[in-house]
Coordinates of C-alpha atoms in Angstrom, one line a residue:
Chain A
M1 CA 74.3 135.2 56.6
N2 CA 74.5 131.9 55.5
T3 CA 74.3 132.0 52.5
C4 CA 77.9 130.4 51.6
P5 CA 77.7 127.4 49.4
E6 CA 77.7 124.2 51.3
N7 CA 80.6 123.4 49.0
I8 CA 82.8 125.5 50.2
V9 CA 81.8 125.4 53.3
L10 CA 83.3 121.9 53.7
M11 CA 85.8 122.3 52.0
M12 CA 86.2 125.3 55.4
H13 CA 85.9 122.0 57.7
D14 CA 87.9 120.1 55.2
Y15 CA 91.3 122.7 55.9
L16 CA 90.1 122.9 59.4
D17 CA 90.9 119.8 59.5
E18 CA 93.9 119.6 57.5
E19 CA 92.5 117.2 55.2
I20 CA 92.4 119.2 52.4
S21 CA 94.2 119.0 48.1
Q22 CA 95.9 121.2 46.8
E23 CA 93.7 122.4 44.6
K24 CA 90.6 122.8 46.8
E25 CA 92.2 124.9 49.3
K26 CA 93.6 126.7 46.0
E27 CA 89.8 126.8 44.8
L28 CA 88.4 128.5 48.8
K29 CA 91.4 130.6 48.7
V30 CA 90.6 132.3 45.1
H31 CA 86.8 132.7 46.9
L32 CA 87.3 133.7 50.0
Q33 CA 89.0 136.8 48.1
S34 CA 86.0 137.2 45.7
C35 CA 82.9 136.3 48.1
E36 CA 82.9 138.4 51.4
A37 CA 80.1 136.3 53.2
C38 CA 82.2 132.9 52.5
K39 CA 85.1 135.4 54.5
T40 CA 83.1 136.2 57.4
H41 CA 82.3 132.1 58.2
F42 CA 85.9 131.2 57.6
H43 CA 86.8 133.8 60.0
E44 CA 84.7 132.7 62.0
L45 CA 85.4 129.2 62.5
K46 CA 89.2 130.1 62.6
K47 CA 87.8 132.3 66.2
T48 CA 85.8 129.4 67.2
V49 CA 88.6 127.2 67.3
A50 CA 91.4 129.8 68.5
L51 CA 88.7 130.2 71.4
V52 CA 88.4 126.6 72.4
Q53 CA 92.0 125.8 72.1
S54 CA 92.5 128.7 74.1
T55 CA 90.5 127.2 77.5
S56 CA 93.5 127.3 79.4
H57 CA 94.3 123.7 80.8
I58 CA 93.5 123.0 84.5
Q59 CA 94.6 119.7 86.7
A60 CA 93.5 118.0 89.5
P61 CA 92.6 118.9 92.2
G62 CA 96.1 117.4 94.9
N63 CA 94.0 115.0 96.5
F64 CA 93.2 113.3 93.0
T65 CA 94.8 110.3 93.3
Q66 CA 94.2 109.0 97.1
N67 CA 90.7 109.3 96.5
V68 CA 90.2 107.0 93.1
M69 CA 92.6 104.4 95.6
A70 CA 90.2 105.4 98.9
K71 CA 87.4 104.0 96.6
L72 CA 89.3 100.6 95.2
P73 CA 87.9 97.9 96.4
K74 CA 90.1 95.7 98.2
E75 CA 93.1 94.0 96.7
K76 CA 93.8 90.9 97.6
K77 CA 96.4 90.5 100.9
K78 CA 98.6 87.8 99.1
A79 CA 99.8 91.3 96.8
G80 CA 100.6 93.2 99.1
V81 CA 102.6 90.0 100.3
E82 CA 103.8 89.9 97.4
R83 CA 105.2 93.5 97.2
W84 CA 106.2 93.9 100.6
F85 CA 108.7 90.8 100.1
H86 CA 109.9 92.5 96.2
R87 CA 110.1 95.6 98.0
H88 CA 112.1 94.1 101.7
P89 CA 114.6 91.7 100.2
L90 CA 116.3 91.0 103.5
L91 CA 114.1 91.9 106.0
A92 CA 112.0 88.9 104.3
A93 CA 114.7 86.5 105.3
V94 CA 114.8 87.6 107.7
A95 CA 111.1 86.5 108.4
V96 CA 111.1 83.4 106.7
F97 CA 114.7 82.3 108.7
F98 CA 111.9 83.9 112.6
V99 CA 109.2 81.5 111.1
L100 CA 110.4 78.4 109.8
M101 CA 113.0 78.6 113.2
G102 CA 109.9 79.6 115.3
G103 CA 108.2 76.5 113.6
S104 CA 110.8 73.8 114.7
L105 CA 111.4 75.5 118.2
F106 CA 107.4 75.2 118.7
T107 CA 107.5 71.8 118.0
N108 CA 110.4 70.6 119.7
W109 CA 108.8 72.4 122.1
N110 CA 105.0 70.7 122.3
G111 CA 106.7 67.6 121.6
G112 CA 108.0 66.8 125.1
E113 CA 105.0 67.8 126.9
E114 CA 105.3 63.7 129.7
L115 CA 108.3 64.4 131.6
S116 CA 111.8 63.3 130.3
F117 CA 115.0 63.1 131.4
T118 CA 118.6 62.0 130.1
Q119 CA 118.8 58.4 130.7
S120 CA 121.1 57.4 133.6
E121 CA 121.2 54.4 136.1
Q122 CA 121.3 56.5 139.3
V123 CA 117.9 58.4 138.7
V124 CA 114.7 57.0 140.4
V125 CA 111.7 58.7 139.2
E126 CA 109.1 59.2 141.1
G127 CA 105.2 59.8 140.1
N128 CA 106.5 63.4 137.8
T129 CA 109.6 63.7 139.5
V130 CA 112.9 62.9 138.7
V131 CA 115.3 61.5 141.9
V132 CA 118.6 61.5 142.3
P133 CA 119.1 59.4 145.5
E134 CA 121.5 60.2 147.7
G135 CA 124.5 58.3 148.0
E136 CA 125.2 58.3 144.3
T137 CA 126.9 59.9 141.5
V138 CA 125.2 60.8 137.9
Q139 CA 128.5 61.6 135.7
G140 CA 128.0 64.1 132.6
D141 CA 125.1 66.2 132.7
L142 CA 121.2 65.9 133.5
T143 CA 118.2 67.2 131.7
V144 CA 115.1 67.4 132.6
R145 CA 111.6 67.9 130.6
N146 CA 108.3 68.4 132.4
G147 CA 108.8 67.3 136.0
D148 CA 110.9 68.2 138.8
L149 CA 114.4 67.3 139.8
R150 CA 114.5 66.3 143.6
I151 CA 119.0 66.0 143.9
E152 CA 119.2 63.6 147.5
G153 CA 122.9 63.1 145.7
T154 CA 125.5 64.1 143.4
V155 CA 125.3 65.5 140.3
E156 CA 129.1 65.7 138.5
G157 CA 128.0 67.6 135.3
D158 CA 125.1 70.7 134.6
V159 CA 122.0 70.6 135.4
T160 CA 119.5 71.8 133.3
I161 CA 114.8 71.7 133.7
V162 CA 112.7 72.4 131.7
N163 CA 109.3 73.1 132.5
G164 CA 109.9 71.8 135.8
Q165 CA 111.5 72.7 139.0
Q166 CA 114.7 71.8 141.2
Y167 CA 114.8 70.9 144.3
M168 CA 118.2 69.6 146.1
A169 CA 118.7 68.0 150.0
G170 CA 121.4 69.8 152.5
A171 CA 123.4 66.4 150.7
G172 CA 123.1 66.7 147.7
G173 CA 125.5 68.0 145.4
V174 CA 125.9 69.9 141.5
T175 CA 129.4 70.4 140.4
G176 CA 128.0 72.4 137.2
E177 CA 125.2 74.8 136.6
I178 CA 121.7 75.0 137.2
E179 CA 119.3 76.5 134.4
E180 CA 115.6 76.1 135.3
I181 CA 113.8 76.6 131.9
D182 CA 110.6 76.7 132.3
Q183 CA 109.1 79.4 129.6
A184 CA 108.2 79.2 126.1
F185 CA 110.5 82.0 126.0
E186 CA 113.0 81.4 127.8
W187 CA 113.2 77.4 125.3
L188 CA 113.1 79.6 122.3
W189 CA 116.0 82.0 123.4
Y190 CA 118.1 77.9 125.6
S191 CA 118.1 77.0 121.6
I192 CA 118.8 79.7 119.9
K193 CA 122.1 80.3 122.1
S194 CA 122.9 76.1 122.2
A195 CA 121.6 76.3 118.5
A196 CA 124.3 79.5 118.3
K197 CA 126.7 77.0 120.1
E198 CA 126.8 74.4 118.5
L199 CA 127.6 76.8 115.0
G200 CA 130.6 78.1 116.7
S201 CA 131.7 74.8 117.2
F202 CA 131.2 73.6 113.8
G203 CA 132.8 76.8 112.4
S204 CA 135.9 75.6 114.6
D205 CA 135.6 71.6 114.1
E206 CA 136.6 73.4 109.5
Chain B
M1 CA 105.4 106.3 78.2
E2 CA 103.4 103.1 76.5
S3 CA 106.1 100.6 78.0
I4 CA 105.5 102.3 82.1
V5 CA 101.8 102.3 81.6
K6 CA 102.0 98.7 79.4
K7 CA 104.0 97.6 82.1
R8 CA 102.4 99.0 85.7
I9 CA 98.8 97.2 84.1
Q10 CA 100.0 93.8 83.9
Q11 CA 100.9 94.8 87.8
V12 CA 97.7 95.7 88.6
R13 CA 96.1 92.3 87.0
K14 CA 98.0 90.5 89.2
G15 CA 96.7 92.4 92.3
D16 CA 98.7 95.3 93.1
Q17 CA 96.7 98.0 94.0
D18 CA 100.3 100.2 94.2
A19 CA 100.4 100.3 90.6
F20 CA 97.2 101.3 89.8
G21 CA 98.7 105.1 91.9
E22 CA 100.8 105.2 89.5
I23 CA 98.4 104.8 86.1
V24 CA 95.6 107.4 87.9
E25 CA 99.1 110.0 88.7
L26 CA 99.9 109.8 85.0
F27 CA 96.4 110.5 83.4
K28 CA 94.5 112.0 86.4
D29 CA 95.0 115.6 84.6
R30 CA 94.1 114.7 80.8
V31 CA 91.5 112.2 81.9
Y32 CA 89.9 115.6 85.0
H33 CA 90.2 117.7 81.8
V34 CA 87.8 115.9 79.2
C35 CA 85.2 115.6 82.5
F36 CA 85.5 119.3 83.0
R37 CA 84.9 119.9 79.6
M38 CA 82.9 117.8 78.8
L39 CA 80.3 118.7 82.4
G40 CA 81.7 122.3 82.4
N41 CA 82.1 121.6 86.4
R42 CA 84.4 121.2 88.2
H43 CA 82.7 119.1 91.4
E44 CA 80.7 116.8 89.0
A45 CA 84.3 116.1 86.7
E46 CA 86.1 115.6 90.0
D47 CA 82.9 113.0 90.8
I48 CA 82.6 110.9 87.1
A49 CA 86.9 111.5 86.7
Q50 CA 87.5 109.6 89.7
E51 CA 84.8 106.6 88.5
A52 CA 87.0 106.1 85.2
F53 CA 89.7 105.0 87.5
I54 CA 87.4 103.1 89.4
R55 CA 85.6 101.5 86.1
A56 CA 89.3 101.6 84.5
Y57 CA 90.1 99.5 87.8
T58 CA 87.2 97.5 88.2
N59 CA 87.0 96.1 84.5
I60 CA 91.4 96.4 84.0
H61 CA 91.2 92.2 83.1
T62 CA 89.2 93.1 79.5
F63 CA 91.1 96.1 78.2
D64 CA 93.3 95.5 75.5
I65 CA 97.3 95.4 76.2
D66 CA 98.2 95.3 72.6
R67 CA 96.1 98.5 72.2
K68 CA 96.2 102.8 73.5
F69 CA 95.6 102.4 77.5
S70 CA 94.5 106.0 77.5
T71 CA 92.0 105.8 74.1
W72 CA 90.5 102.9 76.4
L73 CA 90.5 105.5 79.7
F74 CA 89.1 107.9 77.3
R75 CA 86.3 105.9 76.2
I76 CA 85.4 105.1 80.0
A77 CA 85.6 108.9 80.6
T78 CA 82.7 110.6 77.4
N79 CA 80.9 107.4 78.3
L80 CA 79.9 108.6 81.9
C81 CA 80.4 112.1 80.7
I82 CA 77.4 111.4 78.5
D83 CA 75.5 110.0 80.8
R84 CA 75.9 112.0 83.3
I85 CA 74.7 114.6 80.6
R86 CA 71.9 112.8 79.7
K87 CA 70.4 112.7 83.2
K88 CA 70.6 115.4 84.3
K89 CA 69.3 116.9 81.1
P90 CA 66.1 118.6 83.0
D91 CA 67.9 121.4 85.0
Y92 CA 70.0 122.2 82.2
Y93 CA 70.5 125.7 81.5
L94 CA 70.5 125.6 86.1
D95 CA 73.2 124.5 86.3
A96 CA 75.1 126.1 82.9
E97 CA 75.7 128.8 85.6
V98 CA 76.3 126.8 88.4
S99 CA 79.7 126.1 86.0
G100 CA 80.1 129.7 85.6
T101 CA 80.7 130.5 89.5
D102 CA 82.7 126.9 90.1
G103 CA 85.3 127.9 87.7
L104 CA 86.0 131.7 89.1
T105 CA 86.3 130.1 91.7
M106 CA 89.2 127.8 90.9
Y107 CA 90.7 129.9 88.9
S108 CA 91.3 132.3 91.8
Q109 CA 92.6 129.8 93.4
V110 CA 95.1 129.6 91.3
Q111 CA 96.0 132.9 91.4
T112 CA 97.1 134.8 95.0
D113 CA 95.2 136.7 96.9
D114 CA 96.4 140.1 95.5
P115 CA 93.7 141.9 93.4
L116 CA 93.9 140.2 90.1
P117 CA 95.4 142.6 86.6
E118 CA 92.7 143.8 84.8
E119 CA 93.3 141.4 81.4
E120 CA 92.9 138.4 84.3
V121 CA 89.5 139.3 84.9
E122 CA 88.8 139.9 81.3
S123 CA 90.4 136.6 80.5
M124 CA 89.0 135.0 83.5
E125 CA 85.6 136.5 82.2
L126 CA 86.4 134.4 77.8
Q127 CA 87.3 131.6 79.6
E128 CA 84.2 131.5 81.3
S129 CA 82.2 132.5 78.6
I130 CA 83.6 128.9 75.9
Q131 CA 83.7 126.7 79.0
K132 CA 79.6 128.5 79.1
E133 CA 79.0 128.3 75.0
I134 CA 80.3 124.3 75.3
S135 CA 78.7 123.1 78.2
R136 CA 75.8 124.6 75.3
L137 CA 77.2 122.2 72.9
P138 CA 74.1 118.8 72.2
D139 CA 76.5 115.9 74.2
K140 CA 77.7 114.4 70.4
Y141 CA 79.3 117.8 69.2
R142 CA 80.7 118.4 72.5
S143 CA 82.3 114.8 72.9
V144 CA 84.4 114.8 69.1
I145 CA 84.8 118.8 70.0
V146 CA 86.7 118.4 73.5
L147 CA 88.6 115.4 73.2
K148 CA 89.8 117.8 69.5
Y149 CA 90.6 121.1 70.5
I150 CA 91.2 120.2 74.6
E151 CA 93.0 117.3 74.1
E152 CA 94.5 116.8 70.1
L153 CA 93.9 114.0 69.8
S154 CA 93.5 112.1 66.3
L155 CA 90.2 111.7 64.0
K156 CA 91.0 108.0 64.4
E157 CA 90.9 107.6 68.1
I158 CA 88.0 109.9 68.9
S159 CA 86.4 107.0 66.1
E160 CA 87.8 105.3 68.8
I161 CA 87.5 105.8 71.4
L162 CA 83.9 107.3 70.7
D163 CA 83.9 103.9 68.5
M164 CA 82.3 105.7 65.6
P165 CA 83.1 105.5 62.3
I166 CA 86.0 107.7 61.1
G167 CA 83.2 109.3 59.2
T168 CA 80.9 110.4 61.7
V169 CA 83.1 112.4 63.6
K170 CA 84.3 114.3 60.8
T171 CA 80.9 115.6 60.6
R172 CA 79.8 115.8 64.1
I173 CA 83.3 117.9 64.5
H174 CA 81.7 120.0 61.7
R175 CA 78.5 120.6 63.0
G176 CA 80.3 121.0 66.5
R177 CA 82.5 124.0 64.4
E178 CA 79.0 125.3 63.1
A179 CA 76.9 125.6 65.9
L180 CA 80.0 126.4 67.9
R181 CA 80.5 129.2 65.5
K182 CA 77.1 130.6 65.8
Q183 CA 77.6 130.7 69.2
L184 CA 80.5 132.9 69.7
R185 CA 80.3 135.3 67.4
S186 CA 79.7 138.1 69.5
I187 CA 82.8 137.6 71.1

């Protein structure tokens, strides 16, 4: 079977690779018509190619991508955050707002560890307690932080106590509202409310 | 498509893993198919194709962005296949048998539960014997034949994938074709 001339077999392969010149192709054709062995050889080669090409295209299993992704080394956290910000610009803005806002609030919150209160001549301090003595009247609002407030006199305005308690003596009186804030969360809420009020007043000023 | 791939690769380089998922989606079938024809076994093909993508991911920084990504990816995949073929050489024929049965389960999965028509069975058997003959080729011929006739790549691309001169690729294709011709003569 394998008696075909070497150069003719080479031509067959060049033909199959589509790299044959026109003259050579003619030469091949002429030879094939006269040589039965080469004709068979050439036919078998073409059949081989056709058979290999006839194999069906198969697809990767359905969960292929997930399996690959599960095996990849963990990505840097930074990229995940960046992508999240990229996808949710509005949420990202809100998140940033809360982070900054929360930050500033907590500085406020932690900043006032010591007792502080609205300066007023009528007020007396006893240890950790701010006292409005009997018969005295505080004009305006009174705010006490990190301490208690005992009112024996009168406050003509609102009273706010942060991180403390207020005791009202029988004779004491407050003309405005009394508010006690003793938790971080409430402080946050209170700050937001005041900020909103301030914003509102800014708006009306303009 | 090349521009999408390039964009995704740049995202992957910045550390975005999801972008790599899209690359896997784009190339998984071609890579898996080449691996299957090289190894003749569905399970091993999946194993090696996955490994190829993982290697591509971990080495993405070494990829030259101005070149064709598929060439680079096929290079990784064919190298892994050749390594695997060389490792399992001792039980080579035993394995070819297994690949036949594997092929059967795969093709039957594609079909419904209805009994297969006569020609379907015949074509399945033909497919299996072709695959079996491809698997019998020495690996240096097998890789060029698979890339040329399964992936239909140009000689130039094959020479880049296998990192050898075009002349060598041609010679191997010729010899591979001759070997297959003898093997498939009876079909």
